[in-house]
Amino acid sequence: MIPVFEKAIPVLDHIEKAGYEAYFVGGCVRDNILGREISDIDIATSATPNEIKKLFSKTVDVGIQHGTVVVLWEKEAYELTTFRSDGEYVDFRRPSEVTFIRNLHDDLQRRDFTMNSIAMDKKGNLIDPFKGFHAIKNKTIETVGDASERFHEDALRMMRAVRFVSQLQFSLEQNTYQALIKYGPLLEKVAIERKTVEFEKLLRGKGKRHAIQILVDTGLFKYLPGLLHDQRALCNLTLLEIDSLTEDEIWTLLLYLMEIPINSCDGFLRQWKLPVKKMKQISSVLQLLHNRFYHNWTIERLYHSGLEEAIHTEKVFNVIQHQPVLKEISTIEKLYSDLIIKDRQELAVTGNDLMKWNNEDGGPWIKEQLQFIEEAVLSGRVDNDKDKIREWLVECNQM
Ligand code: ATP
Ligand code: MG
């Protein structure tokens, strides 16, 4: 057994010694079979959340109403979820109520895809009543049970299916695929935040182009924020070499392909409920991208954009131009590392110096003069040295 599982065995042992059952389950078992890196260890147990809390000294309630408690053990965090059968599904959303059960089989049955419904005991034996191992070997995504029924219960599963296509580069089993076409409209009932999480995971996956194509072919894209009329932009995205772009770079590229004006960019991103910081960065790179079609990088441009945003911009620009994605990146890095100052804070003079030298009170003139000095220092017209700047200001009749 690989070390990440080994390390968690004492947790399973502890639960079993108290008379309950516990298994590794879900993504970690699937990824282990695939030989992929394991992101997090999920454990399913017959013990209820309260029983788990009595067994471990360090626990965090993360979703106790859904039966999930995080246990901290030897500096690792494990998500423990009580075996459950999901109650009534109201309005195609996650059930508001769950029933805790003591039976592993029924817990596996409520899971979304067969590849995600395998449990593994502490000895490494698989409990696989829905033939998930076989599906993994065939690189197939198929629902546990009838696809339409499962998508009716929780429509988010449709987004998860397509995100797994991207993440694992698997194919969709026929019935599962057909159900996506048929039940796409149910996605309208799903909370945007949940769709966004899946869409961003899709953008991070290796098979993103294929997955985006599936969103288009199945019509699912229509039920994603702001994309209803943008089939063409999505198709164009799949035709570009986007494999090594980050998710934020793809957001920028998508906005560009959708021809969204800079001032409407926030509106679109807000519909996806992205964090403000992320929205700001995406809009700012989009702005730089538009400029990039007219101007090459200069010292001033690079200074004002900062290195990170310049690199994001150049990568997206290269992709649009059908050029190698990292073309000119090292030139930009060199240009940036040669900048005499990277930030106004690095200027050898401050607003206070200027007030003292001019014997004047503060006001908008300070910002203007600092900008004037900043440009001169950047272009090498004056050294970034207090005395030299002062002399130079006198020479330019600025003092
Ligand atoms: P990863 O963590 O790599 O993104 P994962 O399969 O572990 O993938 P999680 O969202 O962590 O995905 O969910 C853990 C497990 O919970 C899944 O493997 C699946 O068994 C079950 N699951 C998650 N979401 C759903 C859902 N909407 N419907 C049914 N089962 C689900
Ligand atoms: Mg997981």
Short mmCIF file of C-alpha atoms and ligand atoms in Angstrom, two decimals:
data_model
loop_
_atom_site.label_atom_id
_atom_site.label_comp_id
_atom_site.label_asym_id
_atom_site.label_seq_id
_atom_site.Cartn_x
_atom_site.Cartn_y
_atom_site.Cartn_z
CA MET A 1 0.00 0.00 0.00
CA ILE A 2 1.30 3.46 -0.82
CA PRO A 3 2.47 5.71 2.05
CA VAL A 4 -0.51 8.11 2.00
CA PHE A 5 -2.82 5.20 2.76
CA GLU A 6 -0.40 3.56 5.21
CA LYS A 7 -0.33 6.74 7.20
CA ALA A 8 -4.13 6.68 7.53
CA ILE A 9 -4.41 3.05 8.61
CA PRO A 10 -4.27 3.89 12.35
CA VAL A 11 -7.40 6.02 11.81
CA LEU A 12 -9.26 3.04 10.31
CA ASP A 13 -7.88 0.79 13.04
CA HIS A 14 -9.06 3.12 15.76
CA ILE A 15 -12.59 3.19 14.34
CA GLU A 16 -12.69 -0.57 13.86
CA LYS A 17 -11.46 -1.23 17.41
CA ALA A 18 -14.43 0.76 18.66
CA GLY A 19 -16.69 -1.66 16.78
CA TYR A 20 -17.48 0.31 13.63
CA GLU A 21 -16.50 -0.14 9.98
CA ALA A 22 -14.24 2.19 8.02
CA TYR A 23 -12.96 2.18 4.43
CA PHE A 24 -11.06 4.35 2.04
CA VAL A 25 -13.49 5.47 -0.62
CA GLY A 26 -14.11 7.72 -3.62
CA GLY A 27 -11.47 9.67 -5.51
CA CYS A 28 -8.48 8.35 -3.54
CA VAL A 29 -9.28 4.72 -4.33
CA ARG A 30 -9.93 5.58 -7.98
CA ASP A 31 -6.74 7.62 -8.32
CA ASN A 32 -4.71 4.91 -6.61
CA ILE A 33 -5.91 2.33 -9.13
CA LEU A 34 -4.95 4.76 -11.89
CA GLY A 35 -1.55 5.44 -10.37
CA ARG A 36 -2.40 9.12 -10.14
CA GLU A 37 -1.32 11.38 -7.33
CA ILE A 38 -3.88 11.35 -4.53
CA SER A 39 -5.27 14.74 -3.58
CA ASP A 40 -7.17 13.89 -0.44
CA ILE A 41 -8.14 10.81 1.50
CA ASP A 42 -11.84 10.25 2.04
CA ILE A 43 -12.96 7.66 4.52
CA ALA A 44 -16.47 6.19 4.76
CA THR A 45 -17.56 4.80 8.10
CA SER A 46 -20.53 3.22 9.80
CA ALA A 47 -19.93 5.45 12.85
CA THR A 48 -22.10 8.55 13.05
CA PRO A 49 -20.47 11.99 13.22
CA ASN A 50 -21.07 12.13 16.95
CA GLU A 51 -19.56 8.71 17.45
CA ILE A 52 -16.51 9.81 15.44
CA LYS A 53 -16.18 12.95 17.54
CA LYS A 54 -16.11 10.84 20.67
CA LEU A 55 -13.36 8.64 19.21
CA PHE A 56 -10.92 11.37 18.15
CA SER A 57 -9.61 14.28 20.12
CA LYS A 58 -9.06 16.63 17.17
CA THR A 59 -12.01 16.98 14.83
CA VAL A 60 -13.52 19.77 12.76
CA ASP A 61 -17.17 19.94 11.80
CA VAL A 62 -17.26 20.68 8.11
CA GLY A 63 -20.61 19.34 7.02
CA ILE A 64 -22.07 17.50 9.91
CA GLN A 65 -25.59 17.61 8.42
CA HIS A 66 -24.22 15.57 5.50
CA GLY A 67 -22.34 13.31 7.86
CA THR A 68 -18.85 14.67 7.30
CA VAL A 69 -16.31 15.32 10.03
CA VAL A 70 -12.63 16.07 9.48
CA VAL A 71 -10.28 14.16 11.75
CA LEU A 72 -6.80 15.53 12.35
CA TRP A 73 -4.33 12.74 12.88
CA GLU A 74 -0.52 12.99 12.87
CA LYS A 75 -0.63 16.36 11.12
CA GLU A 76 -2.89 15.04 8.35
CA ALA A 77 -6.57 15.81 7.80
CA TYR A 78 -9.00 13.07 6.81
CA GLU A 79 -12.59 13.54 5.74
CA LEU A 80 -14.76 10.96 7.42
CA THR A 81 -18.27 10.58 6.06
CA THR A 82 -20.85 8.39 7.69
CA PHE A 83 -22.45 5.77 5.44
CA ARG A 84 -25.60 7.42 4.25
CA SER A 85 -28.44 7.06 1.85
CA ASP A 86 -29.57 10.34 0.45
CA GLY A 87 -33.14 11.24 1.31
CA GLU A 88 -35.64 12.89 -0.99
CA TYR A 89 -34.08 14.98 -3.71
CA VAL A 90 -36.04 18.20 -3.90
CA ASP A 91 -35.84 20.35 -7.02
CA PHE A 92 -32.91 18.40 -8.54
CA ARG A 93 -30.55 19.59 -5.86
CA ARG A 94 -28.59 17.86 -3.18
CA PRO A 95 -30.93 16.36 -0.62
CA SER A 96 -31.72 18.61 2.28
CA GLU A 97 -31.76 15.63 4.55
CA VAL A 98 -29.67 12.51 4.66
CA THR A 99 -30.19 9.29 6.51
CA PHE A 100 -27.26 7.68 8.20
CA ILE A 101 -27.07 3.96 7.62
CA ARG A 102 -24.79 1.17 8.81
CA ASN A 103 -24.38 -0.54 5.47
CA LEU A 104 -21.47 0.07 3.11
CA HIS A 105 -23.20 -1.30 0.01
CA ASP A 106 -26.00 1.27 0.21
CA ASP A 107 -23.49 4.04 0.76
CA LEU A 108 -21.62 3.03 -2.39
CA GLN A 109 -24.89 2.90 -4.28
CA ARG A 110 -25.67 6.58 -3.63
CA ARG A 111 -22.34 7.66 -5.16
CA ASP A 112 -22.24 9.24 -8.59
CA PHE A 113 -20.09 7.12 -10.89
CA THR A 114 -18.99 3.51 -10.71
CA MET A 115 -15.32 4.56 -10.68
CA ASN A 116 -16.10 6.59 -7.54
CA SER A 117 -18.04 3.85 -5.79
CA ILE A 118 -15.20 1.54 -4.81
CA ALA A 119 -14.23 1.08 -1.18
CA MET A 120 -10.87 -0.23 -0.01
CA ASP A 121 -10.25 -1.76 3.40
CA LYS A 122 -7.07 -1.28 5.40
CA LYS A 123 -5.51 -4.39 3.88
CA GLY A 124 -6.00 -3.06 0.35
CA ASN A 125 -8.98 -5.31 -0.55
CA LEU A 126 -11.47 -3.65 -2.86
CA ILE A 127 -15.21 -3.72 -2.25
CA ASP A 128 -16.57 -3.01 -5.66
CA PRO A 129 -20.21 -4.02 -6.12
CA PHE A 130 -20.77 -1.77 -9.15
CA LYS A 131 -17.75 -2.86 -11.19
CA GLY A 132 -15.90 0.40 -10.83
CA PHE A 133 -12.54 -1.28 -11.26
CA HIS A 134 -13.61 -2.51 -14.68
CA ALA A 135 -14.81 1.00 -15.61
CA ILE A 136 -11.48 2.48 -14.55
CA LYS A 137 -9.56 -0.05 -16.60
CA ASN A 138 -11.79 0.82 -19.58
CA LYS A 139 -11.43 4.52 -18.85
CA THR A 140 -15.18 4.89 -18.70
CA ILE A 141 -17.44 7.22 -16.74
CA GLU A 142 -20.80 5.62 -16.05
CA THR A 143 -23.36 6.39 -13.41
CA VAL A 144 -24.16 3.95 -10.64
CA GLY A 145 -27.59 2.80 -11.82
CA ASP A 146 -29.84 4.61 -14.27
CA ALA A 147 -28.20 7.79 -15.57
CA SER A 148 -31.38 9.82 -15.95
CA GLU A 149 -32.52 8.93 -12.48
CA ARG A 150 -29.13 9.86 -11.01
CA PHE A 151 -29.02 13.18 -12.87
CA HIS A 152 -32.55 13.94 -11.74
CA GLU A 153 -31.50 13.38 -8.17
CA ASP A 154 -28.56 15.75 -8.43
CA ALA A 155 -28.01 17.60 -11.67
CA LEU A 156 -24.52 18.68 -10.67
CA ARG A 157 -23.43 15.13 -11.45
CA MET A 158 -23.66 16.11 -15.13
CA MET A 159 -20.99 18.76 -14.64
CA ARG A 160 -18.95 16.31 -12.60
CA ALA A 161 -19.12 13.80 -15.45
CA VAL A 162 -17.66 16.30 -17.90
CA ARG A 163 -15.07 17.52 -15.41
CA PHE A 164 -13.87 13.93 -14.96
CA VAL A 165 -13.52 13.66 -18.76
CA SER A 166 -11.07 16.52 -18.50
CA GLN A 167 -9.34 15.45 -15.30
CA LEU A 168 -8.94 11.75 -16.10
CA GLN A 169 -9.23 11.79 -19.90
CA PHE A 170 -11.92 9.12 -19.70
CA SER A 171 -14.88 8.64 -22.06
CA LEU A 172 -18.55 8.82 -21.19
CA GLU A 173 -20.50 5.61 -21.39
CA GLN A 174 -23.31 5.85 -23.96
CA ASN A 175 -26.31 6.00 -21.60
CA THR A 176 -24.53 8.52 -19.40
CA TYR A 177 -23.73 10.65 -22.46
CA GLN A 178 -27.30 10.48 -23.80
CA ALA A 179 -28.65 11.50 -20.40
CA LEU A 180 -26.44 14.58 -20.46
CA ILE A 181 -28.07 15.65 -23.72
CA LYS A 182 -31.54 15.01 -22.39
CA TYR A 183 -31.30 16.43 -18.90
CA GLY A 184 -28.97 19.39 -19.37
CA PRO A 185 -31.76 21.88 -18.51
CA LEU A 186 -31.85 20.47 -14.97
CA LEU A 187 -28.50 22.20 -14.45
CA GLU A 188 -30.42 25.46 -14.16
CA LYS A 189 -31.54 24.37 -10.72
CA VAL A 190 -28.01 23.85 -9.46
CA ALA A 191 -26.30 26.50 -7.34
CA ILE A 192 -23.86 28.51 -9.44
CA GLU A 193 -21.03 28.08 -6.95
CA ARG A 194 -21.17 24.32 -7.37
CA LYS A 195 -21.12 24.61 -11.17
CA THR A 196 -18.19 27.00 -10.97
CA VAL A 197 -16.15 24.59 -8.86
CA GLU A 198 -16.65 21.85 -11.43
CA PHE A 199 -16.03 24.15 -14.41
CA GLU A 200 -12.75 25.34 -12.93
CA LYS A 201 -11.66 21.76 -12.24
CA LEU A 202 -12.50 21.07 -15.87
CA LEU A 203 -10.28 23.96 -16.96
CA ARG A 204 -7.40 22.55 -14.91
CA GLY A 205 -7.66 19.06 -16.42
CA LYS A 206 -5.50 17.68 -19.19
CA GLY A 207 -8.49 16.81 -21.34
CA LYS A 208 -10.02 20.29 -21.18
CA ARG A 209 -10.42 20.71 -24.92
CA HIS A 210 -12.33 17.48 -25.29
CA ALA A 211 -14.40 18.27 -22.19
CA ILE A 212 -15.35 21.73 -23.50
CA GLN A 213 -16.33 20.11 -26.78
CA ILE A 214 -18.62 17.79 -24.82
CA LEU A 215 -20.20 20.78 -23.06
CA VAL A 216 -20.96 22.14 -26.53
CA ASP A 217 -22.10 18.87 -28.14
CA THR A 218 -24.42 17.94 -25.29
CA GLY A 219 -25.78 21.50 -25.00
CA LEU A 220 -24.78 21.67 -21.32
CA PHE A 221 -22.98 24.97 -21.98
CA LYS A 222 -26.37 26.69 -22.32
CA TYR A 223 -26.97 26.25 -18.63
CA LEU A 224 -23.68 27.77 -17.55
CA PRO A 225 -23.61 31.46 -16.60
CA GLY A 226 -23.45 33.85 -19.54
CA LEU A 227 -22.62 31.22 -22.16
CA LEU A 228 -26.04 30.64 -23.73
CA HIS A 229 -25.19 32.54 -26.91
CA ASP A 230 -21.52 31.75 -27.05
CA GLN A 231 -21.26 28.34 -28.58
CA ARG A 232 -18.86 29.70 -31.21
CA ALA A 233 -16.43 31.12 -28.66
CA LEU A 234 -16.36 27.78 -26.83
CA CYS A 235 -15.78 25.90 -30.09
CA ASN A 236 -12.97 28.28 -30.96
CA LEU A 237 -11.48 27.66 -27.55
CA THR A 238 -11.27 23.93 -28.29
CA LEU A 239 -9.42 24.67 -31.53
CA LEU A 240 -6.66 26.55 -29.76
CA GLU A 241 -3.60 25.08 -28.05
CA ILE A 242 -4.85 25.79 -24.52
CA ASP A 243 -3.33 22.74 -22.82
CA SER A 244 -0.67 24.63 -20.93
CA LEU A 245 -2.74 27.67 -20.01
CA THR A 246 -3.82 28.11 -16.39
CA GLU A 247 -7.52 28.33 -15.58
CA ASP A 248 -7.32 32.12 -15.21
CA GLU A 249 -5.57 32.44 -18.56
CA ILE A 250 -8.37 30.41 -20.12
CA TRP A 251 -10.97 32.68 -18.52
CA THR A 252 -9.19 35.62 -20.14
CA LEU A 253 -9.04 33.86 -23.48
CA LEU A 254 -12.70 32.93 -23.27
CA LEU A 255 -13.67 36.56 -22.60
CA TYR A 256 -11.54 37.62 -25.55
CA LEU A 257 -13.13 35.06 -27.86
CA MET A 258 -16.59 36.11 -26.66
CA GLU A 259 -15.64 39.67 -27.62
CA ILE A 260 -16.77 40.94 -24.26
CA PRO A 261 -15.84 44.61 -23.87
CA ILE A 262 -13.48 45.32 -21.00
CA ASN A 263 -16.13 47.18 -19.07
CA SER A 264 -18.56 44.24 -19.22
CA CYS A 265 -15.97 41.72 -18.18
CA ASP A 266 -16.71 42.02 -14.46
CA GLY A 267 -20.39 41.52 -15.10
CA PHE A 268 -19.75 38.22 -16.84
CA LEU A 269 -17.34 36.96 -14.19
CA ARG A 270 -19.65 38.06 -11.40
CA GLN A 271 -22.32 35.77 -12.81
CA TRP A 272 -19.94 32.90 -12.05
CA LYS A 273 -19.49 34.26 -8.53
CA LEU A 274 -15.73 34.20 -8.80
CA PRO A 275 -13.73 35.83 -6.00
CA VAL A 276 -13.18 39.56 -6.52
CA LYS A 277 -9.39 39.24 -6.58
CA LYS A 278 -9.57 36.68 -9.35
CA MET A 279 -12.04 38.79 -11.33
CA LYS A 280 -9.75 41.78 -11.10
CA GLN A 281 -6.78 39.83 -12.34
CA ILE A 282 -8.65 38.33 -15.26
CA SER A 283 -10.01 41.74 -16.36
CA SER A 284 -6.64 43.33 -16.01
CA VAL A 285 -4.96 40.66 -18.15
CA LEU A 286 -7.75 41.02 -20.72
CA GLN A 287 -6.99 44.75 -20.91
CA LEU A 288 -3.27 44.05 -21.35
CA LEU A 289 -4.09 41.48 -24.00
CA HIS A 290 -6.07 44.01 -26.04
CA ASN A 291 -3.13 46.41 -25.86
CA ARG A 292 -0.69 43.66 -26.74
CA PHE A 293 -2.10 43.47 -30.27
CA TYR A 294 -0.89 47.05 -30.85
CA HIS A 295 2.27 47.26 -28.75
CA ASN A 296 5.22 45.14 -27.84
CA TRP A 297 6.51 45.01 -24.28
CA THR A 298 8.54 48.00 -23.19
CA ILE A 299 10.18 48.80 -19.88
CA GLU A 300 7.27 51.09 -18.98
CA ARG A 301 4.57 48.60 -19.93
CA LEU A 302 6.25 45.84 -17.99
CA TYR A 303 6.78 48.05 -14.97
CA HIS A 304 3.11 48.98 -14.90
CA SER A 305 1.72 45.49 -15.54
CA GLY A 306 4.10 43.59 -13.27
CA LEU A 307 5.82 40.37 -14.33
CA GLU A 308 3.06 37.91 -13.55
CA GLU A 309 0.36 39.70 -15.50
CA ALA A 310 2.73 40.28 -18.41
CA ILE A 311 3.45 36.55 -18.59
CA HIS A 312 -0.25 35.65 -18.42
CA THR A 313 -0.92 38.15 -21.20
CA GLU A 314 1.88 36.91 -23.43
CA LYS A 315 0.87 33.28 -23.04
CA VAL A 316 -2.72 34.00 -24.06
CA PHE A 317 -1.47 36.24 -26.88
CA ASN A 318 0.79 33.45 -28.17
CA VAL A 319 -2.07 30.96 -28.13
CA ILE A 320 -4.27 33.31 -30.15
CA GLN A 321 -1.43 33.87 -32.61
CA HIS A 322 -0.84 30.12 -32.95
CA GLN A 323 2.67 30.54 -31.63
CA PRO A 324 4.46 28.38 -29.03
CA VAL A 325 2.88 29.30 -25.73
CA LEU A 326 6.16 30.25 -24.04
CA LYS A 327 7.50 32.30 -26.95
CA GLU A 328 9.20 35.49 -25.70
CA ILE A 329 8.52 34.64 -22.06
CA SER A 330 12.21 34.46 -21.20
CA THR A 331 12.78 37.79 -22.96
CA ILE A 332 10.06 39.34 -20.83
CA GLU A 333 11.58 37.83 -17.68
CA LYS A 334 14.99 39.24 -18.58
CA LEU A 335 13.56 42.65 -19.38
CA TYR A 336 11.75 42.63 -16.05
CA SER A 337 14.77 41.52 -14.03
CA ASP A 338 16.73 44.39 -15.59
CA LEU A 339 14.19 46.99 -14.44
CA ILE A 340 15.98 49.50 -12.26
CA ILE A 341 12.99 49.71 -9.95
CA LYS A 342 10.07 47.28 -9.81
CA ASP A 343 7.81 49.42 -7.70
CA ARG A 344 7.33 53.06 -6.70
CA GLN A 345 8.37 52.10 -3.16
CA GLU A 346 11.84 51.44 -4.51
CA LEU A 347 12.33 55.04 -5.66
CA ALA A 348 15.11 56.72 -3.69
CA VAL A 349 12.86 59.73 -3.03
CA THR A 350 9.51 60.00 -1.30
CA GLY A 351 6.69 62.53 -1.27
CA ASN A 352 8.13 63.88 1.97
CA ASP A 353 11.48 64.63 0.30
CA LEU A 354 9.70 66.52 -2.46
CA MET A 355 7.67 68.60 0.04
CA LYS A 356 10.84 69.44 1.94
CA TRP A 357 12.87 70.33 -1.16
CA ASN A 358 10.11 72.46 -2.65
CA ASN A 359 9.08 73.82 0.70
CA GLU A 360 5.48 73.20 -0.28
CA ASP A 361 2.49 71.44 1.25
CA GLY A 362 1.25 68.14 -0.08
CA GLY A 363 -1.15 67.98 -3.01
CA PRO A 364 -1.69 66.36 -6.39
CA TRP A 365 1.62 67.81 -7.60
CA ILE A 366 3.51 65.21 -5.54
CA LYS A 367 2.00 62.31 -7.45
CA GLU A 368 2.80 64.04 -10.73
CA GLN A 369 6.37 64.76 -9.78
CA LEU A 370 6.94 61.24 -8.47
CA GLN A 371 5.62 59.89 -11.75
CA PHE A 372 7.99 62.18 -13.63
CA ILE A 373 10.93 60.91 -11.57
CA GLU A 374 9.78 57.32 -11.86
CA GLU A 375 9.79 57.51 -15.67
CA ALA A 376 13.25 59.08 -15.70
CA VAL A 377 14.69 56.44 -13.35
CA LEU A 378 13.10 53.61 -15.33
CA SER A 379 14.46 54.84 -18.64
CA GLY A 380 17.90 55.41 -17.11
CA ARG A 381 17.89 59.20 -17.56
CA VAL A 382 18.73 59.61 -13.90
CA ASP A 383 20.20 57.26 -11.33
CA ASN A 384 17.95 56.07 -8.53
CA ASP A 385 19.91 58.10 -5.97
CA LYS A 386 18.49 60.83 -3.77
CA ASP A 387 21.16 63.49 -4.44
CA LYS A 388 21.30 62.77 -8.15
CA ILE A 389 17.52 62.99 -8.45
CA ARG A 390 17.55 66.31 -6.62
CA GLU A 391 20.21 67.75 -8.94
CA TRP A 392 18.36 66.44 -11.94
CA LEU A 393 15.09 68.05 -10.81
CA VAL A 394 16.88 71.37 -10.53
CA GLU A 395 18.34 70.92 -14.03
CA CYS A 396 14.89 70.21 -15.42
CA ASN A 397 13.51 73.31 -13.73
CA GLN A 398 11.23 71.14 -11.65
CA MET A 399 12.34 72.75 -8.41
P1 ATP B 1 -11.42 14.74 -6.64
O1 ATP B 1 -11.33 14.90 -5.14
O2 ATP B 1 -10.26 14.13 -7.30
O3 ATP B 1 -11.87 15.99 -7.29
P2 ATP B 1 -13.53 12.91 -5.99
O4 ATP B 1 -14.14 11.77 -6.76
O5 ATP B 1 -12.83 12.56 -4.71
O6 ATP B 1 -12.60 13.70 -6.96
P3 ATP B 1 -15.16 14.59 -4.37
O7 ATP B 1 -15.98 15.76 -4.76
O8 ATP B 1 -14.02 14.76 -3.45
O9 ATP B 1 -14.69 13.93 -5.72
O10 ATP B 1 -16.19 13.52 -3.77
C1 ATP B 1 -15.78 12.36 -3.06
C2 ATP B 1 -16.69 11.20 -3.42
O11 ATP B 1 -18.02 11.50 -3.00
C3 ATP B 1 -16.82 10.89 -4.90
O12 ATP B 1 -15.77 10.06 -5.35
C4 ATP B 1 -18.16 10.23 -4.97
O13 ATP B 1 -18.08 8.89 -4.54
C5 ATP B 1 -18.96 11.00 -3.94
N1 ATP B 1 -19.68 12.17 -4.53
C6 ATP B 1 -19.25 13.44 -4.60
N2 ATP B 1 -20.17 14.25 -5.14
C7 ATP B 1 -21.22 13.47 -5.43
C8 ATP B 1 -22.50 13.71 -5.99
N3 ATP B 1 -22.87 14.93 -6.40
N4 ATP B 1 -23.34 12.66 -6.10
C9 ATP B 1 -22.99 11.44 -5.69
N5 ATP B 1 -21.80 11.13 -5.16
C10 ATP B 1 -20.92 12.13 -5.02
MG MG B 2 -11.99 13.93 -3.27
#
